[in-house]
Amino acid sequence: MFGALLLAGLAFGSVNAQDTPSDPTADGVSITVYNQGTALVRDRRTFTLTQGESVLNFTDVAATIDATSVNIKSLTDPDGTRVLEQNYVFDLVDTSALLKRYIDQQIQVTMSDGTMYSGVLLSGAYGDIILREDGGQVVVLHSAEARDVRFPALPDGLITRPTLRWFLESAQGGEQQMEPTYLAGGMTWTADYNLVVARDNSSLDATGWVTVTNTSGAAYPNAQAQAGRR
């Protein structure tokens, strides 16, 4: 188990199109929860797009998303905005992913006793870190005894949260209300009913509650929810 993973810097891949921030203004979320554990999510957000090509990143995504169901449309300028490319990026940063990306590259490992090793990473699998030091000597380090591992930078393609990414072409720049929609699992609903009969049996009070359970990995504050059947 590693005590810490340290990155000397952050280096992200660049694109030719204008990259749009992933924290757009939330305009409203509506969710239809079906009775077999699937929900349809409609999430309206206002993004600032540039005229021409833009890259739109959307990070508030359910971990249980059905990537084949994703769609997005502009509610502001549907005729002038089109999708060039759509990606679901889910290569998340973790110890295993970093070690895989740094095979044949230089890293630094500090053990629990303070001993520091620096060298080219040959393997990071099966609980061991195998380094080739500058002199050519190969050293095998047990991951459980490592206090921290230093990597020069965050490799391209690794992200901290699952992200939907669209490459868009817009006829006009400025704010646009966009509506991404997708299906996600991990959401269910149940209905409970209570009946209270008056003492003299002259009247009956009936109440009903619908309980929605969300284990999709995303929060939907103030969402408009409804139960559906499929």
Short mmCIF file of N, CA and C in Angstrom, two decimals, residues 45-217:
data_model
loop_
_atom_site.label_atom_id
_atom_site.label_comp_id
_atom_site.label_asym_id
_atom_site.label_seq_id
_atom_site.Cartn_x
_atom_site.Cartn_y
_atom_site.Cartn_z
N ARG A 45 -27.73 22.55 -19.14
CA ARG A 45 -26.64 23.39 -18.66
C ARG A 45 -26.36 24.50 -19.66
N THR A 46 -25.89 25.62 -19.15
CA THR A 46 -25.50 26.72 -20.02
C THR A 46 -23.98 26.75 -20.15
N PHE A 47 -23.49 26.60 -21.36
CA PHE A 47 -22.07 26.64 -21.67
C PHE A 47 -21.77 27.88 -22.50
N THR A 48 -20.55 28.36 -22.38
CA THR A 48 -20.09 29.43 -23.26
C THR A 48 -19.25 28.80 -24.37
N LEU A 49 -19.76 28.82 -25.58
CA LEU A 49 -19.08 28.22 -26.72
C LEU A 49 -18.44 29.31 -27.57
N THR A 50 -17.40 28.93 -28.30
CA THR A 50 -16.79 29.85 -29.25
C THR A 50 -17.33 29.56 -30.64
N GLN A 51 -17.28 30.55 -31.48
CA GLN A 51 -17.68 30.32 -32.87
C GLN A 51 -16.66 29.39 -33.52
N GLY A 52 -17.14 28.42 -34.24
CA GLY A 52 -16.25 27.40 -34.80
C GLY A 52 -16.26 26.17 -33.91
N GLU A 53 -15.10 25.57 -33.72
CA GLU A 53 -15.01 24.33 -32.96
C GLU A 53 -14.76 24.60 -31.48
N SER A 54 -15.44 23.84 -30.64
CA SER A 54 -15.27 23.90 -29.19
C SER A 54 -15.21 22.48 -28.64
N VAL A 55 -14.55 22.34 -27.51
CA VAL A 55 -14.54 21.08 -26.77
C VAL A 55 -15.32 21.29 -25.48
N LEU A 56 -16.34 20.51 -25.30
CA LEU A 56 -17.21 20.64 -24.13
C LEU A 56 -16.99 19.44 -23.23
N ASN A 57 -16.58 19.70 -21.98
CA ASN A 57 -16.35 18.65 -21.00
C ASN A 57 -17.46 18.66 -19.95
N PHE A 58 -17.97 17.49 -19.64
CA PHE A 58 -19.08 17.35 -18.71
C PHE A 58 -18.71 16.28 -17.71
N THR A 59 -18.42 16.68 -16.45
CA THR A 59 -17.86 15.75 -15.49
C THR A 59 -18.85 15.16 -14.50
N ASP A 60 -20.02 15.79 -14.35
CA ASP A 60 -21.00 15.29 -13.37
C ASP A 60 -21.79 14.13 -13.96
N VAL A 61 -21.11 13.01 -14.13
CA VAL A 61 -21.67 11.87 -14.85
C VAL A 61 -21.81 10.68 -13.92
N ALA A 62 -22.91 9.96 -14.04
CA ALA A 62 -23.11 8.74 -13.25
C ALA A 62 -22.09 7.68 -13.65
N ALA A 63 -21.55 6.99 -12.65
CA ALA A 63 -20.59 5.92 -12.94
C ALA A 63 -21.24 4.76 -13.67
N THR A 64 -22.56 4.66 -13.60
CA THR A 64 -23.30 3.55 -14.22
C THR A 64 -23.88 3.93 -15.57
N ILE A 65 -23.36 4.99 -16.17
CA ILE A 65 -23.89 5.49 -17.43
C ILE A 65 -23.81 4.44 -18.54
N ASP A 66 -24.81 4.39 -19.38
CA ASP A 66 -24.78 3.59 -20.60
C ASP A 66 -24.24 4.51 -21.70
N ALA A 67 -22.96 4.34 -22.02
CA ALA A 67 -22.30 5.27 -22.94
C ALA A 67 -22.93 5.28 -24.32
N THR A 68 -23.58 4.18 -24.70
CA THR A 68 -24.20 4.12 -26.03
C THR A 68 -25.48 4.94 -26.11
N SER A 69 -25.98 5.37 -24.96
CA SER A 69 -27.26 6.11 -24.94
C SER A 69 -27.07 7.62 -24.92
N VAL A 70 -25.83 8.09 -24.87
CA VAL A 70 -25.56 9.52 -24.68
C VAL A 70 -25.96 10.32 -25.92
N ASN A 71 -26.59 11.45 -25.66
CA ASN A 71 -26.95 12.38 -26.73
C ASN A 71 -26.86 13.80 -26.18
N ILE A 72 -26.62 14.76 -27.05
CA ILE A 72 -26.60 16.15 -26.63
C ILE A 72 -27.17 17.01 -27.75
N LYS A 73 -27.87 18.06 -27.36
CA LYS A 73 -28.41 18.98 -28.35
C LYS A 73 -28.40 20.39 -27.78
N SER A 74 -28.31 21.36 -28.67
CA SER A 74 -28.39 22.76 -28.27
C SER A 74 -29.85 23.19 -28.29
N LEU A 75 -30.31 23.75 -27.18
CA LEU A 75 -31.66 24.28 -27.13
C LEU A 75 -31.69 25.73 -27.60
N THR A 76 -30.52 26.38 -27.61
CA THR A 76 -30.43 27.77 -28.03
C THR A 76 -30.33 27.91 -29.54
N ASP A 77 -29.47 27.09 -30.15
CA ASP A 77 -29.25 27.16 -31.60
C ASP A 77 -29.11 25.75 -32.17
N PRO A 78 -30.19 24.99 -32.20
CA PRO A 78 -30.11 23.59 -32.65
C PRO A 78 -29.66 23.44 -34.09
N ASP A 79 -30.01 24.38 -34.95
CA ASP A 79 -29.63 24.27 -36.36
C ASP A 79 -28.17 24.67 -36.59
N GLY A 80 -27.65 25.55 -35.74
CA GLY A 80 -26.29 26.05 -35.95
C GLY A 80 -25.23 25.35 -35.14
N THR A 81 -25.62 24.36 -34.34
CA THR A 81 -24.66 23.66 -33.49
C THR A 81 -24.73 22.16 -33.78
N ARG A 82 -23.60 21.59 -34.14
CA ARG A 82 -23.60 20.16 -34.44
C ARG A 82 -22.45 19.46 -33.74
N VAL A 83 -22.64 18.18 -33.48
CA VAL A 83 -21.65 17.37 -32.79
C VAL A 83 -20.72 16.74 -33.81
N LEU A 84 -19.41 17.01 -33.67
CA LEU A 84 -18.42 16.41 -34.55
C LEU A 84 -17.92 15.08 -34.00
N GLU A 85 -17.81 15.01 -32.70
CA GLU A 85 -17.28 13.79 -32.07
C GLU A 85 -17.75 13.73 -30.63
N GLN A 86 -17.96 12.52 -30.13
CA GLN A 86 -18.45 12.32 -28.77
C GLN A 86 -17.65 11.21 -28.11
N ASN A 87 -17.17 11.46 -26.89
CA ASN A 87 -16.37 10.47 -26.18
C ASN A 87 -16.82 10.36 -24.73
N TYR A 88 -16.72 9.14 -24.21
CA TYR A 88 -16.89 8.92 -22.78
C TYR A 88 -15.53 8.53 -22.24
N VAL A 89 -14.93 9.41 -21.44
CA VAL A 89 -13.58 9.20 -20.94
C VAL A 89 -13.67 8.70 -19.50
N PHE A 90 -13.16 7.49 -19.26
CA PHE A 90 -13.29 6.91 -17.92
C PHE A 90 -11.99 6.29 -17.44
N ASP A 91 -10.86 6.70 -18.03
CA ASP A 91 -9.56 6.19 -17.59
C ASP A 91 -9.12 7.01 -16.38
N LEU A 92 -9.50 6.56 -15.19
CA LEU A 92 -9.33 7.34 -13.97
C LEU A 92 -7.93 7.17 -13.38
N VAL A 93 -7.50 8.23 -12.69
CA VAL A 93 -6.20 8.20 -12.02
C VAL A 93 -6.25 7.27 -10.82
N ASP A 94 -5.37 6.29 -10.80
CA ASP A 94 -5.14 5.48 -9.61
C ASP A 94 -3.73 4.91 -9.70
N THR A 95 -3.32 4.20 -8.66
CA THR A 95 -1.95 3.70 -8.61
C THR A 95 -1.62 2.81 -9.79
N SER A 96 -2.50 1.87 -10.09
CA SER A 96 -2.27 0.94 -11.18
C SER A 96 -2.15 1.65 -12.52
N ALA A 97 -3.05 2.62 -12.76
CA ALA A 97 -3.03 3.34 -14.04
C ALA A 97 -1.74 4.14 -14.20
N LEU A 98 -1.29 4.80 -13.14
CA LEU A 98 -0.05 5.57 -13.21
C LEU A 98 1.15 4.68 -13.48
N LEU A 99 1.22 3.56 -12.78
CA LEU A 99 2.36 2.66 -12.98
C LEU A 99 2.37 2.10 -14.41
N LYS A 100 1.21 1.77 -14.94
CA LYS A 100 1.15 1.26 -16.32
C LYS A 100 1.62 2.31 -17.31
N ARG A 101 1.25 3.57 -17.08
CA ARG A 101 1.62 4.64 -18.01
C ARG A 101 3.11 4.98 -17.93
N TYR A 102 3.74 4.66 -16.81
CA TYR A 102 5.15 5.05 -16.64
C TYR A 102 6.13 3.90 -16.86
N ILE A 103 5.68 2.82 -17.47
CA ILE A 103 6.61 1.76 -17.85
C ILE A 103 7.66 2.34 -18.80
N ASP A 104 8.93 2.01 -18.56
CA ASP A 104 10.08 2.48 -19.35
C ASP A 104 10.35 3.97 -19.17
N GLN A 105 9.82 4.55 -18.10
CA GLN A 105 10.10 5.94 -17.79
C GLN A 105 10.63 6.08 -16.36
N GLN A 106 11.22 7.23 -16.08
CA GLN A 106 11.87 7.48 -14.81
C GLN A 106 10.86 7.83 -13.72
N ILE A 107 10.95 7.15 -12.57
CA ILE A 107 10.15 7.51 -11.39
C ILE A 107 11.05 7.44 -10.16
N GLN A 108 10.50 7.89 -9.03
CA GLN A 108 11.25 7.88 -7.77
C GLN A 108 10.38 7.26 -6.69
N VAL A 109 10.97 6.34 -5.93
CA VAL A 109 10.24 5.63 -4.87
C VAL A 109 10.96 5.82 -3.55
N THR A 110 10.23 6.21 -2.52
CA THR A 110 10.77 6.32 -1.17
C THR A 110 10.13 5.24 -0.30
N MET A 111 10.97 4.44 0.34
CA MET A 111 10.47 3.34 1.15
C MET A 111 10.13 3.82 2.56
N SER A 112 9.50 2.97 3.34
CA SER A 112 9.05 3.33 4.68
C SER A 112 10.21 3.67 5.61
N ASP A 113 11.41 3.15 5.33
CA ASP A 113 12.57 3.45 6.17
C ASP A 113 13.31 4.70 5.70
N GLY A 114 12.78 5.38 4.68
CA GLY A 114 13.39 6.61 4.18
C GLY A 114 14.34 6.41 3.02
N THR A 115 14.65 5.18 2.66
CA THR A 115 15.54 4.92 1.53
C THR A 115 14.86 5.33 0.23
N MET A 116 15.60 6.07 -0.61
CA MET A 116 15.03 6.57 -1.85
C MET A 116 15.66 5.84 -3.04
N TYR A 117 14.82 5.44 -3.97
CA TYR A 117 15.27 4.79 -5.20
C TYR A 117 14.77 5.58 -6.40
N SER A 118 15.63 5.70 -7.40
CA SER A 118 15.26 6.39 -8.63
C SER A 118 15.72 5.55 -9.80
N GLY A 119 14.84 5.38 -10.78
CA GLY A 119 15.22 4.59 -11.94
C GLY A 119 14.08 4.45 -12.92
N VAL A 120 14.34 3.68 -13.96
CA VAL A 120 13.35 3.44 -15.00
C VAL A 120 12.42 2.31 -14.54
N LEU A 121 11.13 2.55 -14.59
CA LEU A 121 10.15 1.55 -14.16
C LEU A 121 10.05 0.43 -15.19
N LEU A 122 10.33 -0.79 -14.75
CA LEU A 122 10.22 -1.97 -15.62
C LEU A 122 8.89 -2.69 -15.43
N SER A 123 8.38 -2.67 -14.19
CA SER A 123 7.11 -3.33 -13.90
C SER A 123 6.54 -2.77 -12.60
N GLY A 124 5.20 -2.72 -12.55
CA GLY A 124 4.54 -2.30 -11.32
C GLY A 124 3.43 -3.26 -10.95
N ALA A 125 3.53 -4.49 -11.41
CA ALA A 125 2.46 -5.48 -11.22
C ALA A 125 2.78 -6.43 -10.07
N TYR A 126 1.74 -7.12 -9.63
CA TYR A 126 1.84 -8.20 -8.64
C TYR A 126 2.45 -7.73 -7.32
N GLY A 127 2.19 -6.49 -6.93
CA GLY A 127 2.63 -6.01 -5.63
C GLY A 127 4.07 -5.59 -5.55
N ASP A 128 4.78 -5.55 -6.67
CA ASP A 128 6.18 -5.14 -6.68
C ASP A 128 6.39 -3.99 -7.65
N ILE A 129 7.40 -3.17 -7.35
CA ILE A 129 7.86 -2.14 -8.27
C ILE A 129 9.29 -2.49 -8.65
N ILE A 130 9.51 -2.72 -9.92
CA ILE A 130 10.83 -3.12 -10.40
C ILE A 130 11.45 -1.95 -11.15
N LEU A 131 12.61 -1.49 -10.67
CA LEU A 131 13.30 -0.35 -11.26
C LEU A 131 14.66 -0.77 -11.81
N ARG A 132 15.07 -0.12 -12.90
CA ARG A 132 16.45 -0.24 -13.38
C ARG A 132 17.14 1.07 -13.04
N GLU A 133 18.10 1.01 -12.13
CA GLU A 133 18.79 2.22 -11.69
C GLU A 133 19.78 2.69 -12.75
N ASP A 134 20.31 3.90 -12.53
CA ASP A 134 21.17 4.52 -13.54
C ASP A 134 22.38 3.66 -13.89
N GLY A 135 22.90 2.92 -12.93
CA GLY A 135 24.06 2.08 -13.19
C GLY A 135 23.73 0.76 -13.85
N GLY A 136 22.45 0.50 -14.11
CA GLY A 136 22.04 -0.74 -14.75
C GLY A 136 21.55 -1.79 -13.79
N GLN A 137 21.72 -1.57 -12.49
CA GLN A 137 21.27 -2.53 -11.50
C GLN A 137 19.74 -2.53 -11.42
N VAL A 138 19.16 -3.72 -11.31
CA VAL A 138 17.71 -3.86 -11.20
C VAL A 138 17.35 -4.12 -9.74
N VAL A 139 16.40 -3.34 -9.22
CA VAL A 139 15.99 -3.47 -7.83
C VAL A 139 14.49 -3.75 -7.79
N VAL A 140 14.11 -4.70 -6.93
CA VAL A 140 12.70 -5.06 -6.74
C VAL A 140 12.24 -4.51 -5.39
N LEU A 141 11.22 -3.64 -5.43
CA LEU A 141 10.69 -3.01 -4.23
C LEU A 141 9.28 -3.51 -3.98
N HIS A 142 8.97 -3.78 -2.72
CA HIS A 142 7.63 -4.24 -2.37
C HIS A 142 6.71 -3.03 -2.20
N SER A 143 5.62 -3.02 -2.93
CA SER A 143 4.70 -1.87 -2.88
C SER A 143 4.19 -1.59 -1.48
N ALA A 144 3.99 -2.65 -0.69
CA ALA A 144 3.46 -2.49 0.66
C ALA A 144 4.41 -1.71 1.56
N GLU A 145 5.68 -1.66 1.19
CA GLU A 145 6.68 -0.98 2.01
C GLU A 145 7.05 0.39 1.45
N ALA A 146 6.37 0.81 0.39
CA ALA A 146 6.66 2.12 -0.21
C ALA A 146 5.90 3.22 0.52
N ARG A 147 6.62 4.28 0.90
CA ARG A 147 5.97 5.42 1.57
C ARG A 147 5.37 6.38 0.55
N ASP A 148 6.09 6.65 -0.52
CA ASP A 148 5.53 7.45 -1.60
C ASP A 148 6.23 7.14 -2.91
N VAL A 149 5.53 7.45 -3.99
CA VAL A 149 6.05 7.26 -5.35
C VAL A 149 5.89 8.59 -6.08
N ARG A 150 6.97 9.06 -6.69
CA ARG A 150 6.93 10.34 -7.40
C ARG A 150 6.97 10.11 -8.91
N PHE A 151 6.01 10.73 -9.59
CA PHE A 151 5.94 10.70 -11.04
C PHE A 151 6.19 12.11 -11.57
N PRO A 152 6.88 12.26 -12.70
CA PRO A 152 7.19 13.60 -13.22
C PRO A 152 5.96 14.43 -13.55
N ALA A 153 4.89 13.80 -14.03
CA ALA A 153 3.69 14.54 -14.44
C ALA A 153 2.52 13.58 -14.55
N LEU A 154 1.33 14.14 -14.65
CA LEU A 154 0.14 13.32 -14.89
C LEU A 154 0.08 12.98 -16.37
N PRO A 155 0.07 11.70 -16.73
CA PRO A 155 0.06 11.32 -18.15
C PRO A 155 -1.20 11.79 -18.86
N ASP A 156 -1.07 12.04 -20.14
CA ASP A 156 -2.23 12.41 -20.95
C ASP A 156 -3.28 11.31 -20.89
N GLY A 157 -4.53 11.71 -20.81
CA GLY A 157 -5.62 10.75 -20.89
C GLY A 157 -6.17 10.31 -19.55
N LEU A 158 -5.41 10.48 -18.46
CA LEU A 158 -5.92 10.10 -17.15
C LEU A 158 -6.70 11.26 -16.56
N ILE A 159 -7.84 10.96 -15.95
CA ILE A 159 -8.71 11.99 -15.40
C ILE A 159 -9.11 11.61 -13.98
N THR A 160 -9.65 12.57 -13.25
CA THR A 160 -10.04 12.32 -11.86
C THR A 160 -11.49 11.89 -11.73
N ARG A 161 -12.32 12.20 -12.73
CA ARG A 161 -13.73 11.81 -12.70
C ARG A 161 -14.16 11.39 -14.10
N PRO A 162 -15.09 10.44 -14.21
CA PRO A 162 -15.61 10.10 -15.54
C PRO A 162 -16.14 11.35 -16.22
N THR A 163 -15.84 11.47 -17.51
CA THR A 163 -16.16 12.71 -18.23
C THR A 163 -16.77 12.40 -19.59
N LEU A 164 -17.85 13.11 -19.90
CA LEU A 164 -18.37 13.13 -21.26
C LEU A 164 -17.72 14.29 -21.99
N ARG A 165 -17.21 14.03 -23.18
CA ARG A 165 -16.51 15.07 -23.93
C ARG A 165 -17.08 15.13 -25.34
N TRP A 166 -17.47 16.34 -25.73
CA TRP A 166 -18.00 16.55 -27.07
C TRP A 166 -17.14 17.55 -27.82
N PHE A 167 -16.90 17.27 -29.09
CA PHE A 167 -16.30 18.23 -30.00
C PHE A 167 -17.45 18.80 -30.82
N LEU A 168 -17.67 20.09 -30.66
CA LEU A 168 -18.81 20.75 -31.29
C LEU A 168 -18.37 21.77 -32.32
N GLU A 169 -19.24 22.04 -33.25
CA GLU A 169 -19.04 23.13 -34.20
C GLU A 169 -20.24 24.06 -34.10
N SER A 170 -19.99 25.33 -33.79
CA SER A 170 -21.06 26.29 -33.57
C SER A 170 -20.99 27.42 -34.59
N ALA A 171 -22.14 27.78 -35.11
CA ALA A 171 -22.19 28.89 -36.07
C ALA A 171 -22.01 30.23 -35.38
N GLN A 172 -22.31 30.28 -34.09
CA GLN A 172 -22.18 31.52 -33.34
C GLN A 172 -21.56 31.25 -31.98
N GLY A 173 -20.84 32.24 -31.47
CA GLY A 173 -20.25 32.12 -30.15
C GLY A 173 -21.18 32.68 -29.08
N GLY A 174 -20.82 32.43 -27.83
CA GLY A 174 -21.62 32.94 -26.72
C GLY A 174 -22.26 31.83 -25.91
N GLU A 175 -23.13 32.22 -25.00
CA GLU A 175 -23.79 31.25 -24.13
C GLU A 175 -24.85 30.46 -24.89
N GLN A 176 -24.85 29.16 -24.65
CA GLN A 176 -25.88 28.30 -25.23
C GLN A 176 -26.35 27.32 -24.16
N GLN A 177 -27.65 27.11 -24.14
CA GLN A 177 -28.20 26.09 -23.25
C GLN A 177 -28.15 24.75 -23.97
N MET A 178 -27.41 23.83 -23.38
CA MET A 178 -27.25 22.50 -23.95
C MET A 178 -27.99 21.49 -23.07
N GLU A 179 -28.45 20.41 -23.70
CA GLU A 179 -29.16 19.37 -22.96
C GLU A 179 -28.54 18.00 -23.26
N PRO A 180 -27.61 17.56 -22.41
CA PRO A 180 -27.14 16.18 -22.52
C PRO A 180 -28.19 15.23 -21.93
N THR A 181 -28.39 14.09 -22.56
CA THR A 181 -29.28 13.06 -22.03
C THR A 181 -28.55 11.72 -22.07
N TYR A 182 -28.86 10.87 -21.10
CA TYR A 182 -28.26 9.54 -21.10
C TYR A 182 -29.06 8.62 -20.17
N LEU A 183 -28.88 7.34 -20.37
CA LEU A 183 -29.43 6.32 -19.48
C LEU A 183 -28.37 5.92 -18.47
N ALA A 184 -28.81 5.68 -17.24
CA ALA A 184 -27.88 5.24 -16.20
C ALA A 184 -28.55 4.18 -15.35
N GLY A 185 -27.75 3.26 -14.85
CA GLY A 185 -28.25 2.23 -13.95
C GLY A 185 -28.10 2.68 -12.50
N GLY A 186 -28.50 1.82 -11.59
CA GLY A 186 -28.32 2.10 -10.18
C GLY A 186 -29.38 3.00 -9.58
N MET A 187 -30.49 3.22 -10.28
CA MET A 187 -31.59 4.01 -9.72
C MET A 187 -32.88 3.20 -9.79
N THR A 188 -33.55 3.10 -8.67
CA THR A 188 -34.80 2.32 -8.59
C THR A 188 -35.84 3.11 -7.82
N TRP A 189 -37.10 2.70 -7.97
CA TRP A 189 -38.15 3.32 -7.17
C TRP A 189 -39.11 2.27 -6.65
N THR A 190 -39.65 2.55 -5.49
CA THR A 190 -40.67 1.69 -4.89
C THR A 190 -41.81 2.57 -4.39
N ALA A 191 -43.01 2.03 -4.38
CA ALA A 191 -44.19 2.77 -3.92
C ALA A 191 -44.75 2.10 -2.67
N ASP A 192 -45.06 2.91 -1.67
CA ASP A 192 -45.66 2.43 -0.42
C ASP A 192 -46.95 3.20 -0.16
N TYR A 193 -47.96 2.47 0.30
CA TYR A 193 -49.27 3.08 0.54
C TYR A 193 -49.72 2.80 1.97
N ASN A 194 -50.32 3.81 2.58
CA ASN A 194 -50.87 3.66 3.93
C ASN A 194 -52.37 3.99 3.90
N LEU A 195 -53.15 3.14 4.52
CA LEU A 195 -54.60 3.35 4.62
C LEU A 195 -54.98 3.45 6.09
N VAL A 196 -55.68 4.52 6.45
CA VAL A 196 -56.12 4.71 7.83
C VAL A 196 -57.65 4.82 7.82
N VAL A 197 -58.29 3.91 8.53
CA VAL A 197 -59.76 3.87 8.60
C VAL A 197 -60.22 4.58 9.87
N ALA A 198 -61.22 5.43 9.72
CA ALA A 198 -61.78 6.12 10.89
C ALA A 198 -62.37 5.11 11.87
N ARG A 199 -62.44 5.52 13.15
CA ARG A 199 -62.95 4.62 14.18
C ARG A 199 -64.36 4.13 13.89
N ASP A 200 -65.16 5.02 13.30
CA ASP A 200 -66.54 4.63 13.02
C ASP A 200 -66.70 4.06 11.61
N ASN A 201 -65.56 3.80 10.95
CA ASN A 201 -65.56 3.24 9.60
C ASN A 201 -66.29 4.11 8.57
N SER A 202 -66.41 5.39 8.89
CA SER A 202 -67.14 6.26 7.97
C SER A 202 -66.26 6.90 6.91
N SER A 203 -64.95 6.84 7.11
CA SER A 203 -64.04 7.47 6.15
C SER A 203 -62.72 6.71 6.09
N LEU A 204 -62.00 7.00 5.04
CA LEU A 204 -60.72 6.32 4.81
C LEU A 204 -59.72 7.34 4.29
N ASP A 205 -58.57 7.43 4.96
CA ASP A 205 -57.48 8.30 4.51
C ASP A 205 -56.41 7.44 3.85
N ALA A 206 -56.04 7.81 2.66
CA ALA A 206 -55.01 7.06 1.92
C ALA A 206 -53.85 7.99 1.58
N THR A 207 -52.64 7.53 1.85
CA THR A 207 -51.43 8.28 1.47
C THR A 207 -50.49 7.34 0.74
N GLY A 208 -49.72 7.91 -0.16
CA GLY A 208 -48.76 7.12 -0.92
C GLY A 208 -47.43 7.84 -1.03
N TRP A 209 -46.36 7.07 -0.95
CA TRP A 209 -45.01 7.62 -1.07
C TRP A 209 -44.24 6.83 -2.11
N VAL A 210 -43.51 7.55 -2.92
CA VAL A 210 -42.58 6.91 -3.85
C VAL A 210 -41.16 7.18 -3.36
N THR A 211 -40.41 6.13 -3.15
CA THR A 211 -39.03 6.24 -2.68
C THR A 211 -38.08 5.93 -3.83
N VAL A 212 -37.19 6.88 -4.12
CA VAL A 212 -36.20 6.70 -5.18
C VAL A 212 -34.85 6.43 -4.53
N THR A 213 -34.22 5.34 -4.92
CA THR A 213 -32.89 4.98 -4.42
C THR A 213 -31.86 5.22 -5.52
N ASN A 214 -30.84 5.99 -5.20
CA ASN A 214 -29.83 6.37 -6.19
C ASN A 214 -28.46 5.84 -5.78
N THR A 215 -27.96 4.84 -6.49
CA THR A 215 -26.61 4.32 -6.28
C THR A 215 -25.81 4.42 -7.57
N SER A 216 -26.11 5.45 -8.36
CA SER A 216 -25.47 5.61 -9.67
C SER A 216 -24.09 6.23 -9.61
N GLY A 217 -23.73 6.80 -8.45
CA GLY A 217 -22.44 7.47 -8.33
C GLY A 217 -22.48 8.95 -8.63
#
